[in-house]
Coordinates of N, CA, C and O and ligand atoms in Angstrom, one line a residue:
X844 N 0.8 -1.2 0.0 CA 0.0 0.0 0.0 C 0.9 1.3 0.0 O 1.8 1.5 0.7
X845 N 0.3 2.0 -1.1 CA 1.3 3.6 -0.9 C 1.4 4.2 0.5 O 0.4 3.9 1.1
X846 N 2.6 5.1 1.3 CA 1.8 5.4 1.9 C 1.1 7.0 2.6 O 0.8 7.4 3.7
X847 N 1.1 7.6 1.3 CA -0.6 8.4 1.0 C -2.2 7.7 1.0 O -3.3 8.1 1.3
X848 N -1.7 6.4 0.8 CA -3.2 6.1 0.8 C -3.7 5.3 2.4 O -4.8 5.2 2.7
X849 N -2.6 5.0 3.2 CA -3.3 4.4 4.5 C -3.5 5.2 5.6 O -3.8 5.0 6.7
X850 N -3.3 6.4 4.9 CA -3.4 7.9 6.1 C -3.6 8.8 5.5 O -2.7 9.3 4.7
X851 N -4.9 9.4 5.7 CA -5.0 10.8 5.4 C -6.0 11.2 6.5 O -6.9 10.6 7.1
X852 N -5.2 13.4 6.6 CA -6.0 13.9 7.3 C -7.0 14.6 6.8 O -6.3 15.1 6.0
X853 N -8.1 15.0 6.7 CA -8.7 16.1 5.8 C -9.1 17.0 6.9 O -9.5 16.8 8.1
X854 N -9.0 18.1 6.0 CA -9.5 19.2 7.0 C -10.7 19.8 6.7 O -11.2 19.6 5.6
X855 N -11.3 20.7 7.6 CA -12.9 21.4 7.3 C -12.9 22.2 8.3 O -12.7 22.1 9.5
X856 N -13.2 23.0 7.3 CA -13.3 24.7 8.2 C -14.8 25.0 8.4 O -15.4 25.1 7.3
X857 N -15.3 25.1 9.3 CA -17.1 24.9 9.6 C -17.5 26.5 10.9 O -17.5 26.6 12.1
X858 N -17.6 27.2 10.0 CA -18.1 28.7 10.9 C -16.8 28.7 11.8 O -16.9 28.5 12.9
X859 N -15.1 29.1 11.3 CA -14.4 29.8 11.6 C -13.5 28.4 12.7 O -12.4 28.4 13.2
X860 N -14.3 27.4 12.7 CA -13.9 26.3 13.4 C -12.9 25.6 13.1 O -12.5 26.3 12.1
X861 N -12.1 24.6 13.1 CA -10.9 23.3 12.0 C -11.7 22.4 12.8 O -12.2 22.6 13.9
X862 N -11.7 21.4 12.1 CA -12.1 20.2 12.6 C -10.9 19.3 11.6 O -10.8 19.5 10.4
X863 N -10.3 18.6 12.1 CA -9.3 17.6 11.2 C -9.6 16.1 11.6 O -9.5 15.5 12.6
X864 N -10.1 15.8 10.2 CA -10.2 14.2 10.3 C -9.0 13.1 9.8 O -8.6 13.0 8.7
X865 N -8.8 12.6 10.8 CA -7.9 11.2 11.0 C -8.6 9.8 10.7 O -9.6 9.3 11.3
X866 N -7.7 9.4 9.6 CA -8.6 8.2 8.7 C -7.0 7.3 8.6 O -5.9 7.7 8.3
X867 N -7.3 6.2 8.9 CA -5.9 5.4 8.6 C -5.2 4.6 9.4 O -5.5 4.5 10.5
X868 N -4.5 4.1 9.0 CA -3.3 3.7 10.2 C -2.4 4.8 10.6 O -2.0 5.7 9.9
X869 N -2.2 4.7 11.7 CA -0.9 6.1 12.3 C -0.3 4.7 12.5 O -0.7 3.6 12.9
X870 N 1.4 5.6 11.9 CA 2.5 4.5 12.3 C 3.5 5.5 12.3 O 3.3 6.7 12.4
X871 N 5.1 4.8 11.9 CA 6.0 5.4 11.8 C 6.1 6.0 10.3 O 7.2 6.5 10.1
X872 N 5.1 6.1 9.3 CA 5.5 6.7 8.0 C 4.0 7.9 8.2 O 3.7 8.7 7.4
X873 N 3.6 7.8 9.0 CA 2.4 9.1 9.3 C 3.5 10.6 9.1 O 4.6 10.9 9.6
X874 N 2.4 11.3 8.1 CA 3.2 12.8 8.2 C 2.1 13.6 8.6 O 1.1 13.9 7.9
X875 N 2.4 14.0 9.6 CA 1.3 14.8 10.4 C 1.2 16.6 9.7 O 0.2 17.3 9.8
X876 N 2.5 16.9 9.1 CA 2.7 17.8 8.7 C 1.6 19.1 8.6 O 1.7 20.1 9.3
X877 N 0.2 18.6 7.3 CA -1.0 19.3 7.1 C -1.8 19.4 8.2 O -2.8 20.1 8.0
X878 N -1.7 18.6 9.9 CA -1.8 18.8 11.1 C -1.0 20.0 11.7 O -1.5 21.0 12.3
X879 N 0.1 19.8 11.4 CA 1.0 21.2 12.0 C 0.9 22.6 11.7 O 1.4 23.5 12.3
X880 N 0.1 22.7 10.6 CA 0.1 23.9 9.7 C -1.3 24.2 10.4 O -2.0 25.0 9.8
X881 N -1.6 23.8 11.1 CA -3.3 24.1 11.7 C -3.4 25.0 13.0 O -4.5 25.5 13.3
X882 N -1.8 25.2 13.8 CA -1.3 25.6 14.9 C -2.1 27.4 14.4 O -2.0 28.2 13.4
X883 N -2.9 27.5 15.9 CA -3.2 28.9 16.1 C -4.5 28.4 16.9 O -4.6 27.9 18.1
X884 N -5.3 28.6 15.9 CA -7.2 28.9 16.5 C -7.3 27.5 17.5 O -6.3 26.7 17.6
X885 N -8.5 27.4 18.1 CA -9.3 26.3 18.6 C -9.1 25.0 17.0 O -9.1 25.1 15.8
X886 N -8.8 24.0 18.1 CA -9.0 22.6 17.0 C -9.6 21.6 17.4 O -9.3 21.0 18.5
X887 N -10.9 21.0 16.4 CA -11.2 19.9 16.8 C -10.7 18.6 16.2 O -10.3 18.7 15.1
X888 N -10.6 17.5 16.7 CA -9.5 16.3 16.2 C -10.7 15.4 16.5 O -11.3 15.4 17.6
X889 N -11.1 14.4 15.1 CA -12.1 13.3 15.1 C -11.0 12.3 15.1 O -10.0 12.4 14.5
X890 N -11.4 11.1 15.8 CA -10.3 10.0 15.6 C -11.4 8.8 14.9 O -11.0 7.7 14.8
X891 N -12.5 9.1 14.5 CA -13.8 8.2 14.1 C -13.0 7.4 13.4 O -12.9 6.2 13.9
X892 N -12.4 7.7 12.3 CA -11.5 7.4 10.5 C -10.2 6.2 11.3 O -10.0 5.2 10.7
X893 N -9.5 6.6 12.4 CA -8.0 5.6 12.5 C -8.4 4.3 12.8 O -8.9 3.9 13.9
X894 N -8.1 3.6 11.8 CA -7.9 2.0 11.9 C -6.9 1.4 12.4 O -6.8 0.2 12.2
X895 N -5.7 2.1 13.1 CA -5.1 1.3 13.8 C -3.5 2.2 14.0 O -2.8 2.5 13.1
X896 N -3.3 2.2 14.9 CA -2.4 3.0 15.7 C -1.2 2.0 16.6 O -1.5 1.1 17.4
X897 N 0.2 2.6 16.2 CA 1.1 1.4 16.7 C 2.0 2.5 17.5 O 1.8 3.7 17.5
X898 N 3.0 1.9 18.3 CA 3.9 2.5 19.6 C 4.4 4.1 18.9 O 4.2 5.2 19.3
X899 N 5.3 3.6 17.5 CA 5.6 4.8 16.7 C 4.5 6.0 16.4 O 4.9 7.1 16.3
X900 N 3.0 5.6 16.2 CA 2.3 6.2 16.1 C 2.0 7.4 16.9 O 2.0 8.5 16.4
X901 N 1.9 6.9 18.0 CA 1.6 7.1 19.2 C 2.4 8.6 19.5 O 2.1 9.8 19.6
X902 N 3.5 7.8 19.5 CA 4.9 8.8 19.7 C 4.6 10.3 18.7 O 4.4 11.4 19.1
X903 N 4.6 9.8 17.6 CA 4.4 11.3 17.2 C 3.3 11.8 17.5 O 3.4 13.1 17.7
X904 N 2.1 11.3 17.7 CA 1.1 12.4 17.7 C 1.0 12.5 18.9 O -0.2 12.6 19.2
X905 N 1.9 12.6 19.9 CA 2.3 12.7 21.3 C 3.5 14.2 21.3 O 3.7 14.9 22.3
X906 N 4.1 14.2 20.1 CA 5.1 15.1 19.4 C 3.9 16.1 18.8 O 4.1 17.1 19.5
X907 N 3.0 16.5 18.1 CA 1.9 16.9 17.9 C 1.1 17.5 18.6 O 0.8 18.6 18.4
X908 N 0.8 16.9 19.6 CA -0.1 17.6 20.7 C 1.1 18.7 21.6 O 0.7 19.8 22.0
X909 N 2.2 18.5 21.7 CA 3.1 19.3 22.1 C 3.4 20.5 21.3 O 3.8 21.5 21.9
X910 N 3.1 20.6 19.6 CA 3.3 21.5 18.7 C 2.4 22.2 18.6 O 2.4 23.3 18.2
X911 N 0.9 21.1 19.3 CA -0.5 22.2 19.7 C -0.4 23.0 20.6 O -1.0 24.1 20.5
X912 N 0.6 22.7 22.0 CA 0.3 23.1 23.4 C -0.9 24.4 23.6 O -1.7 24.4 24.4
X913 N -0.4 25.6 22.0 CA -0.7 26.9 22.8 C -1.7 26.7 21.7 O -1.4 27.6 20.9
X914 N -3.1 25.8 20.8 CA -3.8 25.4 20.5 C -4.7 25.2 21.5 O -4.0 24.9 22.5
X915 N -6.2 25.2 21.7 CA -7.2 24.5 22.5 C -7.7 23.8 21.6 O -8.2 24.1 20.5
X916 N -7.6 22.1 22.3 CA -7.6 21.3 21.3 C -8.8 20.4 22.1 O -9.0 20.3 23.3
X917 N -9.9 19.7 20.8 CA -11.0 19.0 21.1 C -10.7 17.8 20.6 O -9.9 17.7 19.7
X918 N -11.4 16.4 21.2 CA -11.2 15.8 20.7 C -12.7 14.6 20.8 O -13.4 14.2 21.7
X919 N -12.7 14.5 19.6 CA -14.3 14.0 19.4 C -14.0 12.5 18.9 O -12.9 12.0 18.4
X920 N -15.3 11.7 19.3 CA -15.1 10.5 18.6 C -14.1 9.3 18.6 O -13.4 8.8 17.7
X921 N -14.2 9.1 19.8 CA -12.8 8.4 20.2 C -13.1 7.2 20.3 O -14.1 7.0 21.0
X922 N -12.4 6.3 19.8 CA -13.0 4.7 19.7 C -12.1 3.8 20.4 O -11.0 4.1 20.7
X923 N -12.7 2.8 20.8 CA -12.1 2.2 21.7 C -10.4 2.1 21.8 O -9.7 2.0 22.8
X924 N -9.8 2.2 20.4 CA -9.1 1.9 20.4 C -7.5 3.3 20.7 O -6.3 3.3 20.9
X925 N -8.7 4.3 20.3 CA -7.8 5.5 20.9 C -8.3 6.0 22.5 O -7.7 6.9 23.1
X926 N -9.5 5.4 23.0 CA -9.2 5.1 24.6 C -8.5 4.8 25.0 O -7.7 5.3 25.8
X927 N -8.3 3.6 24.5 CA -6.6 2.9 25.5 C -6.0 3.2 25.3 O -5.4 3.5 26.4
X928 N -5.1 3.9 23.9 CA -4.6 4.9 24.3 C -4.4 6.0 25.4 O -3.4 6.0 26.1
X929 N -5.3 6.7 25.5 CA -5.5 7.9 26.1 C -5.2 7.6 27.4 O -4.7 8.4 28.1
X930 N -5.4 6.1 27.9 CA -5.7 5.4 29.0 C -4.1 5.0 29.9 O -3.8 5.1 31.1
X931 N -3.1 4.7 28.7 CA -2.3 4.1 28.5 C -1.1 5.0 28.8 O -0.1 4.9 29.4
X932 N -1.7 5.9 27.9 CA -0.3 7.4 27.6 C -0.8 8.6 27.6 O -1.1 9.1 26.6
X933 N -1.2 9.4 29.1 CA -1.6 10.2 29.6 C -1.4 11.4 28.3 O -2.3 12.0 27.8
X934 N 0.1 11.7 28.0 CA 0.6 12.5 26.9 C -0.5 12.4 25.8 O -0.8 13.5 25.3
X935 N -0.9 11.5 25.3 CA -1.7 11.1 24.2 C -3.0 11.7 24.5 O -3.8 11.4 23.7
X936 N -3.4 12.5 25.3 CA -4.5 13.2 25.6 C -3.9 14.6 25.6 O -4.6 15.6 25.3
X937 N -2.7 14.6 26.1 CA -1.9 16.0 26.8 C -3.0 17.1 26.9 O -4.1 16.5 27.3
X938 N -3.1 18.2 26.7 CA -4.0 19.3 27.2 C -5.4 19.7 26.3 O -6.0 20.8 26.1
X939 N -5.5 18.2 25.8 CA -6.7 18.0 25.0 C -8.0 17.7 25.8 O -8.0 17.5 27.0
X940 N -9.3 17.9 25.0 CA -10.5 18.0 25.7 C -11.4 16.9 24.8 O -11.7 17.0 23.6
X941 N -11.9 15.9 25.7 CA -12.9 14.7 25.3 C -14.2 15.2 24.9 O -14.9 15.6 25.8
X942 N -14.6 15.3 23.3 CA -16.2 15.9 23.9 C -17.1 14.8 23.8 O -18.2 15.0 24.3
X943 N -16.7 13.4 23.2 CA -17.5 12.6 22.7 C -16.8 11.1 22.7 O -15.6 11.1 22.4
X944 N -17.2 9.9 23.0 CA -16.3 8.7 22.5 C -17.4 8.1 22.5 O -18.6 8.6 22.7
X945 N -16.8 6.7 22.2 CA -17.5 5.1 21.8 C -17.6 4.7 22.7 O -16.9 5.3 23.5
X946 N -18.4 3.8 23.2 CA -18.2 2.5 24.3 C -18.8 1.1 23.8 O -19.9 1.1 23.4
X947 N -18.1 0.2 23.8 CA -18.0 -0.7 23.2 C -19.0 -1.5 24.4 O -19.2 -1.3 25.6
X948 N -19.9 -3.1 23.0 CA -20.5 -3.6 24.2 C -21.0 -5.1 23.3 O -21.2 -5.2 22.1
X949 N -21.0 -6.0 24.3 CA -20.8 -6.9 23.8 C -22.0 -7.6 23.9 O -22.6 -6.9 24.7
X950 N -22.9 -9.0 23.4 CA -23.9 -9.6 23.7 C -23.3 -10.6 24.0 O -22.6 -11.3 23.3
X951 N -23.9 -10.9 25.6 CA -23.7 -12.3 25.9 C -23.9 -13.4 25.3 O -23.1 -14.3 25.3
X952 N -25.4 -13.5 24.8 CA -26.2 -14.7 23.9 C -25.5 -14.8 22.3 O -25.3 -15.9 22.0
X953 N -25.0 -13.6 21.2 CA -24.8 -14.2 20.3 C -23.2 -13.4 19.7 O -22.4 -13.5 18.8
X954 N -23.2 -12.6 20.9 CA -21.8 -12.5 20.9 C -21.2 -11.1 19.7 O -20.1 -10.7 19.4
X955 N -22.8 -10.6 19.3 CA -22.5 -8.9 18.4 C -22.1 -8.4 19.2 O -22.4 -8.5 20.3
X956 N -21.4 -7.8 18.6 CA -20.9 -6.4 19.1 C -21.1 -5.0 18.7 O -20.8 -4.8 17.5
X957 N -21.6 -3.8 19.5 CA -21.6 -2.8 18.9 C -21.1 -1.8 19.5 O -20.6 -2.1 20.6
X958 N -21.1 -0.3 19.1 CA -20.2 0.4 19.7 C -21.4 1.9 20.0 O -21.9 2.4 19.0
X959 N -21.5 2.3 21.1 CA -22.4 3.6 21.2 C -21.8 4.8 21.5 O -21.1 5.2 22.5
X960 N -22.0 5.3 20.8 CA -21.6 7.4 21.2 C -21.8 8.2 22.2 O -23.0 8.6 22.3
X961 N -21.0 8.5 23.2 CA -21.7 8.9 24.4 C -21.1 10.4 24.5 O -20.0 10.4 24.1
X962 N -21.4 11.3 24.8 CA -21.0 13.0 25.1 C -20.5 13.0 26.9 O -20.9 12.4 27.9
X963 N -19.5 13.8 26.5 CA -18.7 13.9 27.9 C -19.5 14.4 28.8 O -18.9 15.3 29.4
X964 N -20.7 14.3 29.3 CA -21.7 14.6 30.3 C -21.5 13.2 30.5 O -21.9 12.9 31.7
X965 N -21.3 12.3 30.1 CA -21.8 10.9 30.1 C -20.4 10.3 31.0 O -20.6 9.1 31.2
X966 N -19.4 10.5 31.3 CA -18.7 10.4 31.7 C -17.5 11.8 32.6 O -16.3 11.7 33.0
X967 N -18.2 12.5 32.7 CA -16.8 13.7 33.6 C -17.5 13.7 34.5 O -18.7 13.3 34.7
X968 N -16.4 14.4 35.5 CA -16.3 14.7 36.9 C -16.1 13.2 38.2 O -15.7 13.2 39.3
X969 N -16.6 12.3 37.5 CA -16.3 11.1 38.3 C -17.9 10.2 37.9 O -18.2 9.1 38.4
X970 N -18.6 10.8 37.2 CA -20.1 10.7 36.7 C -19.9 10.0 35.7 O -19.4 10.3 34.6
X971 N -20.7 8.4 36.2 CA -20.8 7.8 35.3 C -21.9 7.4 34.4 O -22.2 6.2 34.5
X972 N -22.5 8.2 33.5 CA -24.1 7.2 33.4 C -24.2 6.8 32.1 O -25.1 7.2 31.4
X973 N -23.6 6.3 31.9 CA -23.5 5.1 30.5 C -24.1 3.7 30.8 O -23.8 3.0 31.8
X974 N -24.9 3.5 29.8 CA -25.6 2.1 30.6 C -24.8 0.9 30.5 O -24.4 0.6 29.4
X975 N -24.4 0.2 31.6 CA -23.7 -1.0 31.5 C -24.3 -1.9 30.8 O -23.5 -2.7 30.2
X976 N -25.6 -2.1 30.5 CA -26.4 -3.1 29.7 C -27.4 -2.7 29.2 O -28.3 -2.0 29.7
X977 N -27.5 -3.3 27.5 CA -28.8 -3.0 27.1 C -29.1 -4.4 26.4 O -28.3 -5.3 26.4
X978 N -30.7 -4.5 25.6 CA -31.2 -5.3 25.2 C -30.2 -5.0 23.5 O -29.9 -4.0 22.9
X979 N -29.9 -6.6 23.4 CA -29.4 -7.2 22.2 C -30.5 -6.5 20.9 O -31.8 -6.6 20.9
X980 N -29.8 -6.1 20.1 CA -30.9 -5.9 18.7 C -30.2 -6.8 17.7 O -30.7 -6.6 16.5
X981 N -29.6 -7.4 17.7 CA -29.3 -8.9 16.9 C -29.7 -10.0 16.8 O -29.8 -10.7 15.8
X982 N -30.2 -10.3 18.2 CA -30.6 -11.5 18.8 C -31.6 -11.6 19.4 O -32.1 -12.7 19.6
X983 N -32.2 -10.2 19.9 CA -33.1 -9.7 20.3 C -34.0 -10.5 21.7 O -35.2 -10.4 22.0
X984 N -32.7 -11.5 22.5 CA -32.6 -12.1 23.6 C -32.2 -11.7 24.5 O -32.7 -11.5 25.5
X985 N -30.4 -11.4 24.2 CA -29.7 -11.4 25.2 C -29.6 -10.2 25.3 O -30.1 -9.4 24.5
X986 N -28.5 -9.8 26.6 CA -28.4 -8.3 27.2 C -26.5 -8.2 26.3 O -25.6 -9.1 26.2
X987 N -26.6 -6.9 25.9 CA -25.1 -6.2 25.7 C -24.6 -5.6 27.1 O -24.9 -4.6 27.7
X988 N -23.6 -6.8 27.0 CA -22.9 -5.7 28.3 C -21.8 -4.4 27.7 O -21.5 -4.4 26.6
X989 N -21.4 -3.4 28.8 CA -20.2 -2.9 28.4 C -18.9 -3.7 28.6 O -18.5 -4.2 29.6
X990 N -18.4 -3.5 27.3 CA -16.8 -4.7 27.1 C -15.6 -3.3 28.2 O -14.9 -2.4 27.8
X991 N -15.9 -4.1 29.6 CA -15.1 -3.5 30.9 C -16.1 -2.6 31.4 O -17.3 -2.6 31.2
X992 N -15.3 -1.5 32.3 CA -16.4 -0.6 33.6 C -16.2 0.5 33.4 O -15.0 1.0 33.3
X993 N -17.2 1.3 33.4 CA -16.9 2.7 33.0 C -16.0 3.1 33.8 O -15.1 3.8 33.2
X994 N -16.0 3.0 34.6 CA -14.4 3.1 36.0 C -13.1 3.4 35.2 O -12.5 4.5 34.9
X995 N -12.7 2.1 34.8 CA -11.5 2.1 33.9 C -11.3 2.6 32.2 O -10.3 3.1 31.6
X996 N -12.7 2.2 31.8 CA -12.8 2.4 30.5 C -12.4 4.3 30.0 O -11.8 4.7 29.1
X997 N -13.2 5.1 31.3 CA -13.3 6.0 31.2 C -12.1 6.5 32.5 O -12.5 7.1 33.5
X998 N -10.8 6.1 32.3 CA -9.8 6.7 33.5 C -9.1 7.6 32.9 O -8.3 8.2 33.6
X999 N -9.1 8.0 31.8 CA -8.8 9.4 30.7 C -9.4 10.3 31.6 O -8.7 10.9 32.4
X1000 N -10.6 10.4 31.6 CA -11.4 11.4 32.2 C -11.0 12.2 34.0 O -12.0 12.7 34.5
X1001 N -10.2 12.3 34.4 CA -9.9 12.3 35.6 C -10.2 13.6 35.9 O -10.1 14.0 37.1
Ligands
ZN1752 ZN1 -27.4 -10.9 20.9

């Protein structure tokens, strides 16, 4: 795979706003570069688009949020997989702001899995009210649990 084609950011300017979308693998051939050139106003960062993120990855856009510092940076849409992150490597959040993530959830009976959008009311201050369980719409028996406890899931949030 080229690699232009397993990473791109696009940008959108929406009533004076940036919103920069992250679509891809971040690794060690990510050029954050058209991220860096974004340094000034308020920024929002979707991670909806990253399919998969490795140690090098990490690293730089840990190098990135440092080049934001004097940026107010948002960060929307965070999927399980850039929780653990966040979870993992405090830096990886650095002086960024959660307004929105995924929570992942699993069915006991047939074993779908799906992922729900929750807004940072749903999780700040030590406030947890994300449902641990709901009724299966696959199987339309069993209960989806949340895959772990909003406790940990949500330990970004401090
Ligand atoms: Zn089910």
């Amino acid at each position: 795979m080229d690699i232009n084609e397993k990473f791109k950011a696009e940008i959108k300017t929406e009533s004076g706003l940036k919103r920069i979308l992250l679509k891809g693998i971040i690794d060690e051939d990510t050029d954050f570069e058209s991220v860096k050139k974004s340094v000034g106003g308020p920024l929002v960062v979707n991670f909806k688009g990253v399919t998969s993120i490795n140690s090098c990855g990490i690293r730089t856009w840990v190098n990135v949020m440092k080049d934001l510092a004097a940026s107010p940076v948002t960060y929307e849409d965070c999927t399980p997989l850039i929780v653990r992150q966040m979870n993992m490597v405090p830096s990886f959040l650095g002086h960024a702001k959660v307004a929105s993530a995924f929570v992942p959830y699993v069915c006991e009976n047939c074993e779908a899995e799906t992922m729900v959008p929750v807004k940072a009311e749903s999780f700040s201050n030590g406030n947890f009210t994300v449902a641990e369980s709901m009724k299966c719409t696959s199987c339309n028996s069993g209960e989806m649990e949340m895959d772990g406890n909003p406790k940990q899931y949500f330990a970004f949030a401090k």
